[in-house]
Amino acid sequence: VDWFRISTQSEATNITMSKPGGLGNSKPINDEARDIAVNAKADIEAKAGKSFSTFEPLEFATQVVAGTNYFIKIDVGNDEHVHARIYRDLGRNVSVHSVKTGLSASDPLSYF
């Protein structure tokens, strides 16, 4: 439909929309995501198969589903990072879905 078309290419490049249910952009950690990660530390360690003396959440991305998936990058010391996928349901119950280990600070958060 011609009347619905965006008038110029430059306008089109300024529009950013996320796909419904898609993973949002990574952003610096906030208090809510930090609390979710810290409170799930024991479960993250269990999924990773090791304990972490350093555990500093750095950034996160979210995916809205029937609840929210939190993808959180965590510095676990010795130049190692883990990515944790943590699900919070609509009743605010939290469970660790999966953990990726052996990552570096430069590895971007992505869906897993």
mmCIF file of N, CA, C and O in Angstrom:
data_model
loop_
_atom_site.group_PDB
_atom_site.id
_atom_site.type_symbol
_atom_site.label_atom_id
_atom_site.label_comp_id
_atom_site.label_asym_id
_atom_site.label_seq_id
_atom_site.Cartn_x
_atom_site.Cartn_y
_atom_site.Cartn_z
ATOM 1 N N VAL A 1 0.856 -1.173 0.000
ATOM 2 C CA VAL A 1 0.000 0.000 0.000
ATOM 3 C C VAL A 1 0.896 1.228 0.000
ATOM 4 O O VAL A 1 1.679 1.425 0.918
ATOM 5 N N ASP A 2 0.786 2.070 -1.024
ATOM 6 C CA ASP A 2 1.664 3.219 -1.179
ATOM 7 C C ASP A 2 1.519 4.258 -0.068
ATOM 8 O O ASP A 2 2.490 4.860 0.335
ATOM 9 N N TRP A 3 0.340 4.475 0.441
ATOM 10 C CA TRP A 3 0.164 5.514 1.455
ATOM 11 C C TRP A 3 0.791 5.151 2.797
ATOM 12 O O TRP A 3 0.978 5.989 3.649
ATOM 13 N N PHE A 4 1.168 3.898 2.995
ATOM 14 C CA PHE A 4 1.757 3.454 4.251
ATOM 15 C C PHE A 4 3.283 3.418 4.191
ATOM 16 O O PHE A 4 3.940 3.234 5.184
ATOM 17 N N ARG A 5 3.857 3.640 3.042
ATOM 18 C CA ARG A 5 5.298 3.557 2.842
ATOM 19 C C ARG A 5 6.026 4.696 3.561
ATOM 20 O O ARG A 5 5.547 5.817 3.602
ATOM 21 N N ILE A 6 7.189 4.413 4.145
ATOM 22 C CA ILE A 6 8.018 5.447 4.765
ATOM 23 C C ILE A 6 8.632 6.263 3.649
ATOM 24 O O ILE A 6 9.143 5.726 2.675
ATOM 25 N N SER A 7 8.631 7.589 3.827
ATOM 26 C CA SER A 7 8.952 8.474 2.713
ATOM 27 C C SER A 7 10.414 8.461 2.283
ATOM 28 O O SER A 7 10.690 8.640 1.112
ATOM 29 N N THR A 8 11.373 8.290 3.198
ATOM 30 C CA THR A 8 12.774 8.317 2.772
ATOM 31 C C THR A 8 13.549 7.177 3.415
ATOM 32 O O THR A 8 13.180 6.655 4.464
ATOM 33 N N GLN A 9 14.641 6.826 2.787
ATOM 34 C CA GLN A 9 15.507 5.770 3.305
ATOM 35 C C GLN A 9 16.087 6.160 4.662
ATOM 36 O O GLN A 9 16.195 5.340 5.547
ATOM 37 N N SER A 10 16.460 7.423 4.843
ATOM 38 C CA SER A 10 17.059 7.844 6.113
ATOM 39 C C SER A 10 16.076 7.685 7.271
ATOM 40 O O SER A 10 16.472 7.347 8.375
ATOM 41 N N GLU A 11 14.791 7.902 7.034
ATOM 42 C CA GLU A 11 13.806 7.683 8.085
ATOM 43 C C GLU A 11 13.730 6.203 8.443
ATOM 44 O O GLU A 11 13.632 5.846 9.606
ATOM 45 N N ALA A 12 13.807 5.345 7.446
ATOM 46 C CA ALA A 12 13.689 3.914 7.683
ATOM 47 C C ALA A 12 14.849 3.402 8.526
ATOM 48 O O ALA A 12 14.671 2.492 9.339
ATOM 49 N N THR A 13 16.023 3.969 8.380
ATOM 50 C CA THR A 13 17.165 3.474 9.148
ATOM 51 C C THR A 13 17.103 3.891 10.611
ATOM 52 O O THR A 13 17.804 3.324 11.430
ATOM 53 N N ASN A 14 16.261 4.863 10.953
ATOM 54 C CA ASN A 14 16.135 5.298 12.342
ATOM 55 C C ASN A 14 15.085 4.522 13.124
ATOM 56 O O ASN A 14 14.914 4.739 14.296
ATOM 57 N N ILE A 15 14.383 3.634 12.461
ATOM 58 C CA ILE A 15 13.342 2.865 13.126
ATOM 59 C C ILE A 15 13.949 1.563 13.632
ATOM 60 O O ILE A 15 14.568 0.830 12.884
ATOM 61 N N THR A 16 13.792 1.296 14.931
ATOM 62 C CA THR A 16 14.265 0.033 15.491
ATOM 63 C C THR A 16 13.107 -0.633 16.199
ATOM 64 O O THR A 16 12.489 -0.037 17.080
ATOM 65 N N MET A 17 12.809 -1.826 15.791
ATOM 66 C CA MET A 17 11.744 -2.596 16.416
ATOM 67 C C MET A 17 12.278 -3.993 16.685
ATOM 68 O O MET A 17 12.995 -4.554 15.876
ATOM 69 N N SER A 18 11.937 -4.534 17.816
ATOM 70 C CA SER A 18 12.321 -5.906 18.081
ATOM 71 C C SER A 18 11.171 -6.826 17.699
ATOM 72 O O SER A 18 10.012 -6.442 17.760
ATOM 73 N N LYS A 19 11.529 -8.007 17.272
ATOM 74 C CA LYS A 19 10.550 -9.005 16.909
ATOM 75 C C LYS A 19 9.839 -9.470 18.171
ATOM 76 O O LYS A 19 10.497 -9.752 19.176
ATOM 77 N N PRO A 20 8.496 -9.536 18.167
ATOM 78 C CA PRO A 20 7.806 -10.032 19.356
ATOM 79 C C PRO A 20 8.357 -11.403 19.741
ATOM 80 O O PRO A 20 8.503 -12.288 18.905
ATOM 81 N N GLY A 21 8.721 -11.559 21.006
ATOM 82 C CA GLY A 21 9.293 -12.810 21.465
ATOM 83 C C GLY A 21 10.771 -12.944 21.164
ATOM 84 O O GLY A 21 11.409 -13.891 21.575
ATOM 85 N N GLY A 22 11.342 -11.961 20.442
ATOM 86 C CA GLY A 22 12.763 -11.999 20.105
ATOM 87 C C GLY A 22 13.609 -11.505 21.261
ATOM 88 O O GLY A 22 13.116 -10.890 22.199
ATOM 89 N N LEU A 23 14.900 -11.785 21.190
ATOM 90 C CA LEU A 23 15.830 -11.347 22.226
ATOM 91 C C LEU A 23 16.117 -9.864 22.050
ATOM 92 O O LEU A 23 16.487 -9.423 20.966
ATOM 93 N N GLY A 24 15.952 -9.095 23.108
ATOM 94 C CA GLY A 24 16.232 -7.664 23.074
ATOM 95 C C GLY A 24 17.720 -7.390 23.030
ATOM 96 O O GLY A 24 18.549 -8.301 23.154
ATOM 97 N N ASN A 25 18.066 -6.142 22.869
ATOM 98 C CA ASN A 25 19.470 -5.737 22.842
ATOM 99 C C ASN A 25 20.104 -5.880 24.217
ATOM 100 O O ASN A 25 19.460 -5.682 25.233
ATOM 101 N N SER A 26 21.402 -6.178 24.217
ATOM 102 C CA SER A 26 22.163 -6.269 25.458
ATOM 103 C C SER A 26 22.330 -4.874 26.042
ATOM 104 O O SER A 26 22.534 -3.904 25.318
ATOM 105 N N LYS A 27 22.229 -4.794 27.372
ATOM 106 C CA LYS A 27 22.397 -3.510 28.057
ATOM 107 C C LYS A 27 23.130 -3.745 29.369
ATOM 108 O O LYS A 27 23.189 -4.863 29.872
ATOM 109 N N PRO A 28 23.704 -2.690 29.937
ATOM 110 C CA PRO A 28 24.401 -2.837 31.216
ATOM 111 C C PRO A 28 23.470 -3.399 32.289
ATOM 112 O O PRO A 28 22.270 -3.121 32.284
ATOM 113 N N ILE A 29 24.041 -4.164 33.187
ATOM 114 C CA ILE A 29 23.247 -4.806 34.240
ATOM 115 C C ILE A 29 22.509 -3.755 35.064
ATOM 116 O O ILE A 29 23.022 -2.654 35.278
ATOM 117 N N ASN A 30 21.302 -4.079 35.477
ATOM 118 C CA ASN A 30 20.556 -3.215 36.389
ATOM 119 C C ASN A 30 20.315 -3.994 37.688
ATOM 120 O O ASN A 30 20.675 -5.175 37.796
ATOM 121 N N ASP A 31 19.740 -3.367 38.679
ATOM 122 C CA ASP A 31 19.557 -4.009 39.981
ATOM 123 C C ASP A 31 18.690 -5.256 39.894
ATOM 124 O O ASP A 31 18.978 -6.265 40.538
ATOM 125 N N GLU A 32 17.621 -5.202 39.104
ATOM 126 C CA GLU A 32 16.715 -6.345 38.996
ATOM 127 C C GLU A 32 17.428 -7.562 38.403
ATOM 128 O O GLU A 32 17.360 -8.663 38.958
ATOM 129 N N ALA A 33 18.119 -7.384 37.282
ATOM 130 C CA ALA A 33 18.820 -8.498 36.646
ATOM 131 C C ALA A 33 19.966 -9.000 37.519
ATOM 132 O O ALA A 33 20.220 -10.205 37.594
ATOM 133 N N ARG A 34 20.665 -8.074 38.210
ATOM 134 C CA ARG A 34 21.743 -8.476 39.125
ATOM 135 C C ARG A 34 21.182 -9.364 40.240
ATOM 136 O O ARG A 34 21.737 -10.413 40.559
ATOM 137 N N ASP A 35 20.069 -8.957 40.841
ATOM 138 C CA ASP A 35 19.451 -9.744 41.909
ATOM 139 C C ASP A 35 19.034 -11.127 41.424
ATOM 140 O O ASP A 35 19.216 -12.124 42.131
ATOM 141 N N ILE A 36 18.484 -11.197 40.224
ATOM 142 C CA ILE A 36 18.073 -12.482 39.662
ATOM 143 C C ILE A 36 19.294 -13.399 39.527
ATOM 144 O O ILE A 36 19.256 -14.563 39.920
ATOM 145 N N ALA A 37 20.391 -12.878 38.986
ATOM 146 C CA ALA A 37 21.602 -13.685 38.800
ATOM 147 C C ALA A 37 22.208 -14.094 40.137
ATOM 148 O O ALA A 37 22.543 -15.270 40.341
ATOM 149 N N VAL A 38 22.356 -13.150 41.049
ATOM 150 C CA VAL A 38 22.986 -13.442 42.345
ATOM 151 C C VAL A 38 22.162 -14.468 43.123
ATOM 152 O O VAL A 38 22.718 -15.397 43.720
ATOM 153 N N ASN A 39 20.850 -14.326 43.099
ATOM 154 C CA ASN A 39 19.994 -15.276 43.812
ATOM 155 C C ASN A 39 19.995 -16.657 43.165
ATOM 156 O O ASN A 39 19.666 -17.645 43.825
ATOM 157 N N ALA A 40 20.375 -16.747 41.897
ATOM 158 C CA ALA A 40 20.424 -18.025 41.179
ATOM 159 C C ALA A 40 21.846 -18.581 41.107
ATOM 160 O O ALA A 40 22.087 -19.576 40.421
ATOM 161 N N LYS A 41 22.800 -17.973 41.821
ATOM 162 C CA LYS A 41 24.215 -18.371 41.718
ATOM 163 C C LYS A 41 24.423 -19.869 41.942
ATOM 164 O O LYS A 41 25.128 -20.522 41.178
ATOM 165 N N ALA A 42 23.836 -20.435 42.974
ATOM 166 C CA ALA A 42 24.026 -21.863 43.263
ATOM 167 C C ALA A 42 23.545 -22.735 42.101
ATOM 168 O O ALA A 42 24.211 -23.716 41.730
ATOM 169 N N ASP A 43 22.415 -22.381 41.510
ATOM 170 C CA ASP A 43 21.898 -23.150 40.375
ATOM 171 C C ASP A 43 22.766 -22.959 39.133
ATOM 172 O O ASP A 43 22.957 -23.895 38.351
ATOM 173 N N ILE A 44 23.303 -21.750 38.939
ATOM 174 C CA ILE A 44 24.205 -21.486 37.819
ATOM 175 C C ILE A 44 25.472 -22.321 37.990
ATOM 176 O O ILE A 44 25.941 -22.964 37.037
ATOM 177 N N GLU A 45 26.014 -22.352 39.196
ATOM 178 C CA GLU A 45 27.202 -23.163 39.466
ATOM 179 C C GLU A 45 26.921 -24.647 39.239
ATOM 180 O O GLU A 45 27.756 -25.368 38.668
ATOM 181 N N ALA A 46 25.758 -25.106 39.659
ATOM 182 C CA ALA A 46 25.399 -26.514 39.454
ATOM 183 C C ALA A 46 25.332 -26.854 37.965
ATOM 184 O O ALA A 46 25.857 -27.884 37.535
ATOM 185 N N LYS A 47 24.711 -25.971 37.168
ATOM 186 C CA LYS A 47 24.622 -26.216 35.717
ATOM 187 C C LYS A 47 25.993 -26.148 35.064
ATOM 188 O O LYS A 47 26.275 -26.876 34.124
ATOM 189 N N ALA A 48 26.876 -25.267 35.571
ATOM 190 C CA ALA A 48 28.226 -25.117 35.015
ATOM 191 C C ALA A 48 29.156 -26.242 35.489
ATOM 192 O O ALA A 48 30.197 -26.477 34.881
ATOM 193 N N GLY A 49 28.800 -26.890 36.590
ATOM 194 C CA GLY A 49 29.622 -27.966 37.122
ATOM 195 C C GLY A 49 30.838 -27.493 37.903
ATOM 196 O O GLY A 49 31.798 -28.235 38.066
ATOM 197 N N LYS A 50 30.799 -26.241 38.375
ATOM 198 C CA LYS A 50 31.900 -25.721 39.199
ATOM 199 C C LYS A 50 31.439 -24.516 39.998
ATOM 200 O O LYS A 50 30.418 -23.910 39.697
ATOM 201 N N SER A 51 32.238 -24.196 41.028
ATOM 202 C CA SER A 51 31.952 -23.033 41.873
ATOM 203 C C SER A 51 32.754 -21.836 41.399
ATOM 204 O O SER A 51 33.846 -21.990 40.851
ATOM 205 N N PHE A 52 32.217 -20.654 41.633
ATOM 206 C CA PHE A 52 32.874 -19.415 41.214
ATOM 207 C C PHE A 52 33.122 -18.530 42.430
ATOM 208 O O PHE A 52 32.185 -18.154 43.132
ATOM 209 N N SER A 53 34.401 -18.199 42.684
ATOM 210 C CA SER A 53 34.702 -17.289 43.792
ATOM 211 C C SER A 53 34.406 -15.847 43.384
ATOM 212 O O SER A 53 34.052 -15.013 44.212
ATOM 213 N N THR A 54 34.561 -15.552 42.099
ATOM 214 C CA THR A 54 34.162 -14.256 41.543
ATOM 215 C C THR A 54 32.838 -14.473 40.818
ATOM 216 O O THR A 54 32.677 -15.469 40.105
ATOM 217 N N PHE A 55 31.889 -13.558 40.991
ATOM 218 C CA PHE A 55 30.574 -13.694 40.354
ATOM 219 C C PHE A 55 29.989 -12.303 40.186
ATOM 220 O O PHE A 55 29.323 -11.785 41.076
ATOM 221 N N GLU A 56 30.314 -11.660 39.059
ATOM 222 C CA GLU A 56 29.901 -10.272 38.837
ATOM 223 C C GLU A 56 29.078 -10.158 37.554
ATOM 224 O O GLU A 56 29.629 -10.141 36.453
ATOM 225 N N PRO A 57 27.740 -10.078 37.669
ATOM 226 C CA PRO A 57 26.906 -9.865 36.484
ATOM 227 C C PRO A 57 27.260 -8.526 35.826
ATOM 228 O O PRO A 57 27.400 -7.512 36.513
ATOM 229 N N LEU A 58 27.427 -8.530 34.490
ATOM 230 C CA LEU A 58 27.874 -7.342 33.768
ATOM 231 C C LEU A 58 26.828 -6.737 32.843
ATOM 232 O O LEU A 58 26.701 -5.523 32.756
ATOM 233 N N GLU A 59 26.144 -7.575 32.119
ATOM 234 C CA GLU A 59 25.145 -7.084 31.160
ATOM 235 C C GLU A 59 24.068 -8.134 30.991
ATOM 236 O O GLU A 59 24.236 -9.284 31.401
ATOM 237 N N PHE A 60 22.958 -7.730 30.370
ATOM 238 C CA PHE A 60 21.850 -8.664 30.187
ATOM 239 C C PHE A 60 21.002 -8.268 28.988
ATOM 240 O O PHE A 60 21.054 -7.140 28.491
ATOM 241 N N ALA A 61 20.229 -9.238 28.536
ATOM 242 C CA ALA A 61 19.219 -9.024 27.507
ATOM 243 C C ALA A 61 18.002 -9.832 27.947
ATOM 244 O O ALA A 61 18.133 -10.801 28.707
ATOM 245 N N THR A 62 16.827 -9.421 27.506
ATOM 246 C CA THR A 62 15.618 -10.141 27.889
ATOM 247 C C THR A 62 14.836 -10.585 26.665
ATOM 248 O O THR A 62 14.963 -10.024 25.570
ATOM 249 N N GLN A 63 14.034 -11.608 26.898
ATOM 250 C CA GLN A 63 13.101 -12.116 25.901
ATOM 251 C C GLN A 63 11.775 -12.314 26.618
ATOM 252 O O GLN A 63 11.700 -13.070 27.594
ATOM 253 N N VAL A 64 10.739 -11.622 26.152
ATOM 254 C CA VAL A 64 9.425 -11.753 26.767
ATOM 255 C C VAL A 64 8.728 -12.957 26.152
ATOM 256 O O VAL A 64 8.587 -13.063 24.938
ATOM 257 N N VAL A 65 8.357 -13.885 27.018
ATOM 258 C CA VAL A 65 7.600 -15.079 26.635
ATOM 259 C C VAL A 65 6.416 -15.121 27.597
ATOM 260 O O VAL A 65 5.913 -14.075 27.962
ATOM 261 N N ALA A 66 5.971 -16.273 28.037
ATOM 262 C CA ALA A 66 4.963 -16.339 29.105
ATOM 263 C C ALA A 66 5.736 -16.173 30.404
ATOM 264 O O ALA A 66 5.927 -17.098 31.171
ATOM 265 N N GLY A 67 6.245 -14.985 30.611
ATOM 266 C CA GLY A 67 7.217 -14.653 31.642
ATOM 267 C C GLY A 67 8.366 -13.958 30.929
ATOM 268 O O GLY A 67 8.188 -13.389 29.853
ATOM 269 N N THR A 68 9.570 -14.037 31.488
ATOM 270 C CA THR A 68 10.729 -13.385 30.874
ATOM 271 C C THR A 68 11.951 -14.272 30.985
ATOM 272 O O THR A 68 12.237 -14.802 32.055
ATOM 273 N N ASN A 69 12.658 -14.443 29.865
ATOM 274 C CA ASN A 69 13.973 -15.066 29.880
ATOM 275 C C ASN A 69 15.000 -13.955 30.038
ATOM 276 O O ASN A 69 14.974 -12.975 29.291
ATOM 277 N N TYR A 70 15.897 -14.114 31.002
ATOM 278 C CA TYR A 70 17.013 -13.193 31.203
ATOM 279 C C TYR A 70 18.276 -13.894 30.722
ATOM 280 O O TYR A 70 18.577 -14.999 31.189
ATOM 281 N N PHE A 71 18.983 -13.285 29.799
ATOM 282 C CA PHE A 71 20.276 -13.768 29.331
ATOM 283 C C PHE A 71 21.305 -12.841 29.974
ATOM 284 O O PHE A 71 21.329 -11.652 29.668
ATOM 285 N N ILE A 72 22.116 -13.383 30.887
ATOM 286 C CA ILE A 72 22.991 -12.548 31.696
ATOM 287 C C ILE A 72 24.447 -12.968 31.523
ATOM 288 O O ILE A 72 24.772 -14.149 31.662
ATOM 289 N N LYS A 73 25.308 -11.984 31.194
ATOM 290 C CA LYS A 73 26.754 -12.215 31.104
ATOM 291 C C LYS A 73 27.349 -11.978 32.482
ATOM 292 O O LYS A 73 27.128 -10.924 33.083
ATOM 293 N N ILE A 74 28.127 -12.966 32.952
ATOM 294 C CA ILE A 74 28.680 -12.905 34.305
ATOM 295 C C ILE A 74 30.186 -13.133 34.253
ATOM 296 O O ILE A 74 30.653 -14.119 33.676
ATOM 297 N N ASP A 75 30.935 -12.223 34.861
ATOM 298 C CA ASP A 75 32.384 -12.375 35.014
ATOM 299 C C ASP A 75 32.603 -13.318 36.192
ATOM 300 O O ASP A 75 32.187 -13.035 37.311
ATOM 301 N N VAL A 76 33.270 -14.461 35.923
ATOM 302 C CA VAL A 76 33.517 -15.437 36.986
ATOM 303 C C VAL A 76 35.006 -15.530 37.329
ATOM 304 O O VAL A 76 35.459 -16.471 37.955
ATOM 305 N N GLY A 77 35.778 -14.529 36.930
ATOM 306 C CA GLY A 77 37.193 -14.448 37.272
ATOM 307 C C GLY A 77 38.100 -15.161 36.281
ATOM 308 O O GLY A 77 37.641 -15.901 35.410
ATOM 309 N N ASN A 78 39.387 -14.903 36.408
ATOM 310 C CA ASN A 78 40.410 -15.515 35.543
ATOM 311 C C ASN A 78 40.110 -15.323 34.055
ATOM 312 O O ASN A 78 40.307 -16.239 33.258
ATOM 313 N N ASP A 79 39.616 -14.140 33.703
ATOM 314 C CA ASP A 79 39.273 -13.809 32.310
ATOM 315 C C ASP A 79 38.212 -14.735 31.719
ATOM 316 O O ASP A 79 38.135 -14.894 30.506
ATOM 317 N N GLU A 80 37.415 -15.383 32.557
ATOM 318 C CA GLU A 80 36.352 -16.264 32.079
ATOM 319 C C GLU A 80 35.000 -15.640 32.381
ATOM 320 O O GLU A 80 34.805 -15.002 33.415
ATOM 321 N N HIS A 81 34.080 -15.850 31.453
ATOM 322 C CA HIS A 81 32.713 -15.374 31.609
ATOM 323 C C HIS A 81 31.762 -16.525 31.331
ATOM 324 O O HIS A 81 32.099 -17.441 30.573
ATOM 325 N N VAL A 82 30.610 -16.476 31.941
ATOM 326 C CA VAL A 82 29.541 -17.413 31.620
ATOM 327 C C VAL A 82 28.326 -16.602 31.206
ATOM 328 O O VAL A 82 28.172 -15.433 31.582
ATOM 329 N N HIS A 83 27.482 -17.224 30.404
ATOM 330 C CA HIS A 83 26.196 -16.646 30.051
ATOM 331 C C HIS A 83 25.142 -17.562 30.663
ATOM 332 O O HIS A 83 25.177 -18.777 30.449
ATOM 333 N N ALA A 84 24.232 -16.990 31.417
ATOM 334 C CA ALA A 84 23.167 -17.758 32.056
ATOM 335 C C ALA A 84 21.830 -17.343 31.467
ATOM 336 O O ALA A 84 21.555 -16.156 31.295
ATOM 337 N N ARG A 85 21.031 -18.349 31.141
ATOM 338 C CA ARG A 85 19.649 -18.099 30.711
ATOM 339 C C ARG A 85 18.764 -18.459 31.891
ATOM 340 O O ARG A 85 18.686 -19.612 32.304
ATOM 341 N N ILE A 86 18.108 -17.437 32.440
ATOM 342 C CA ILE A 86 17.298 -17.595 33.641
ATOM 343 C C ILE A 86 15.867 -17.194 33.303
ATOM 344 O O ILE A 86 15.624 -16.108 32.780
ATOM 345 N N TYR A 87 14.929 -18.070 33.605
ATOM 346 C CA TYR A 87 13.523 -17.826 33.316
ATOM 347 C C TYR A 87 12.801 -17.361 34.582
ATOM 348 O O TYR A 87 12.947 -17.954 35.648
ATOM 349 N N ARG A 88 12.049 -16.260 34.452
ATOM 350 C CA ARG A 88 11.180 -15.809 35.542
ATOM 351 C C ARG A 88 9.749 -15.853 35.037
ATOM 352 O O ARG A 88 9.399 -15.175 34.065
ATOM 353 N N ASP A 89 8.922 -16.662 35.694
ATOM 354 C CA ASP A 89 7.541 -16.812 35.244
ATOM 355 C C ASP A 89 6.685 -15.635 35.718
ATOM 356 O O ASP A 89 7.171 -14.740 36.415
ATOM 357 N N LEU A 90 5.434 -15.656 35.341
ATOM 358 C CA LEU A 90 4.538 -14.544 35.670
ATOM 359 C C LEU A 90 4.284 -14.427 37.169
ATOM 360 O O LEU A 90 3.915 -13.361 37.659
ATOM 361 N N GLY A 91 4.510 -15.514 37.913
ATOM 362 C CA GLY A 91 4.390 -15.481 39.361
ATOM 363 C C GLY A 91 5.686 -15.056 40.039
ATOM 364 O O GLY A 91 5.800 -15.105 41.248
ATOM 365 N N ARG A 92 6.690 -14.673 39.225
ATOM 366 C CA ARG A 92 8.005 -14.197 39.664
ATOM 367 C C ARG A 92 8.895 -15.303 40.235
ATOM 368 O O ARG A 92 9.858 -15.040 40.930
ATOM 369 N N ASN A 93 8.565 -16.576 39.941
ATOM 370 C CA ASN A 93 9.421 -17.700 40.305
ATOM 371 C C ASN A 93 10.546 -17.790 39.292
ATOM 372 O O ASN A 93 10.330 -17.613 38.089
ATOM 373 N N VAL A 94 11.766 -18.080 39.760
ATOM 374 C CA VAL A 94 12.956 -18.061 38.913
ATOM 375 C C VAL A 94 13.555 -19.456 38.811
ATOM 376 O O VAL A 94 13.622 -20.187 39.804
ATOM 377 N N SER A 95 13.991 -19.823 37.588
ATOM 378 C CA SER A 95 14.706 -21.084 37.397
ATOM 379 C C SER A 95 15.781 -20.879 36.331
ATOM 380 O O SER A 95 15.594 -20.145 35.364
ATOM 381 N N VAL A 96 16.926 -21.543 36.545
ATOM 382 C CA VAL A 96 18.030 -21.459 35.590
ATOM 383 C C VAL A 96 17.767 -22.482 34.493
ATOM 384 O O VAL A 96 17.674 -23.684 34.758
ATOM 385 N N HIS A 97 17.640 -21.999 33.270
ATOM 386 C CA HIS A 97 17.375 -22.881 32.132
ATOM 387 C C HIS A 97 18.655 -23.519 31.626
ATOM 388 O O HIS A 97 18.731 -24.724 31.442
ATOM 389 N N SER A 98 19.689 -22.714 31.394
ATOM 390 C CA SER A 98 20.950 -23.234 30.868
ATOM 391 C C SER A 98 22.070 -22.239 31.107
ATOM 392 O O SER A 98 21.830 -21.066 31.378
ATOM 393 N N VAL A 99 23.313 -22.742 30.990
ATOM 394 C CA VAL A 99 24.506 -21.933 31.221
ATOM 395 C C VAL A 99 25.536 -22.283 30.163
ATOM 396 O O VAL A 99 25.777 -23.461 29.883
ATOM 397 N N LYS A 100 26.146 -21.262 29.554
ATOM 398 C CA LYS A 100 27.262 -21.440 28.621
ATOM 399 C C LYS A 100 28.539 -21.031 29.346
ATOM 400 O O LYS A 100 28.600 -19.940 29.908
ATOM 401 N N THR A 101 29.551 -21.891 29.325
ATOM 402 C CA THR A 101 30.796 -21.624 30.038
ATOM 403 C C THR A 101 31.948 -21.414 29.065
ATOM 404 O O THR A 101 31.810 -21.647 27.861
ATOM 405 N N GLY A 102 33.103 -20.990 29.603
ATOM 406 C CA GLY A 102 34.315 -20.848 28.803
ATOM 407 C C GLY A 102 34.268 -19.689 27.827
ATOM 408 O O GLY A 102 34.936 -19.716 26.799
ATOM 409 N N LEU A 103 33.518 -18.667 28.144
ATOM 410 C CA LEU A 103 33.377 -17.523 27.248
ATOM 411 C C LEU A 103 34.295 -16.387 27.694
ATOM 412 O O LEU A 103 34.792 -16.375 28.812
ATOM 413 N N SER A 104 34.489 -15.419 26.798
ATOM 414 C CA SER A 104 35.326 -14.256 27.119
ATOM 415 C C SER A 104 34.439 -13.020 27.255
ATOM 416 O O SER A 104 33.251 -13.044 26.921
ATOM 417 N N ALA A 105 35.049 -11.933 27.691
ATOM 418 C CA ALA A 105 34.326 -10.670 27.846
ATOM 419 C C ALA A 105 33.759 -10.172 26.508
ATOM 420 O O ALA A 105 32.746 -9.486 26.476
ATOM 421 N N SER A 106 34.407 -10.540 25.414
ATOM 422 C CA SER A 106 33.971 -10.043 24.106
ATOM 423 C C SER A 106 32.881 -10.901 23.459
ATOM 424 O O SER A 106 32.312 -10.491 22.452
ATOM 425 N N ASP A 107 32.545 -12.039 24.032
ATOM 426 C CA ASP A 107 31.480 -12.874 23.473
ATOM 427 C C ASP A 107 30.128 -12.202 23.729
ATOM 428 O O ASP A 107 29.773 -11.956 24.887
ATOM 429 N N PRO A 108 29.385 -11.914 22.656
ATOM 430 C CA PRO A 108 28.105 -11.219 22.827
ATOM 431 C C PRO A 108 27.028 -12.155 23.373
ATOM 432 O O PRO A 108 27.054 -13.372 23.145
ATOM 433 N N LEU A 109 26.094 -11.580 24.099
ATOM 434 C CA LEU A 109 24.923 -12.353 24.532
ATOM 435 C C LEU A 109 24.084 -12.685 23.311
ATOM 436 O O LEU A 109 23.877 -11.840 22.434
ATOM 437 N N SER A 110 23.644 -13.914 23.234
ATOM 438 C CA SER A 110 22.771 -14.338 22.141
ATOM 439 C C SER A 110 21.840 -15.424 22.666
ATOM 440 O O SER A 110 22.053 -15.981 23.750
ATOM 441 N N TYR A 111 20.846 -15.727 21.894
ATOM 442 C CA TYR A 111 19.863 -16.754 22.298
ATOM 443 C C TYR A 111 20.556 -18.113 22.359
ATOM 444 O O TYR A 111 21.335 -18.466 21.488
ATOM 445 N N PHE A 112 20.290 -18.865 23.399
ATOM 446 C CA PHE A 112 20.757 -20.249 23.488
ATOM 447 C C PHE A 112 19.780 -21.056 24.325
ATOM 448 O O PHE A 112 18.975 -20.526 25.038
#
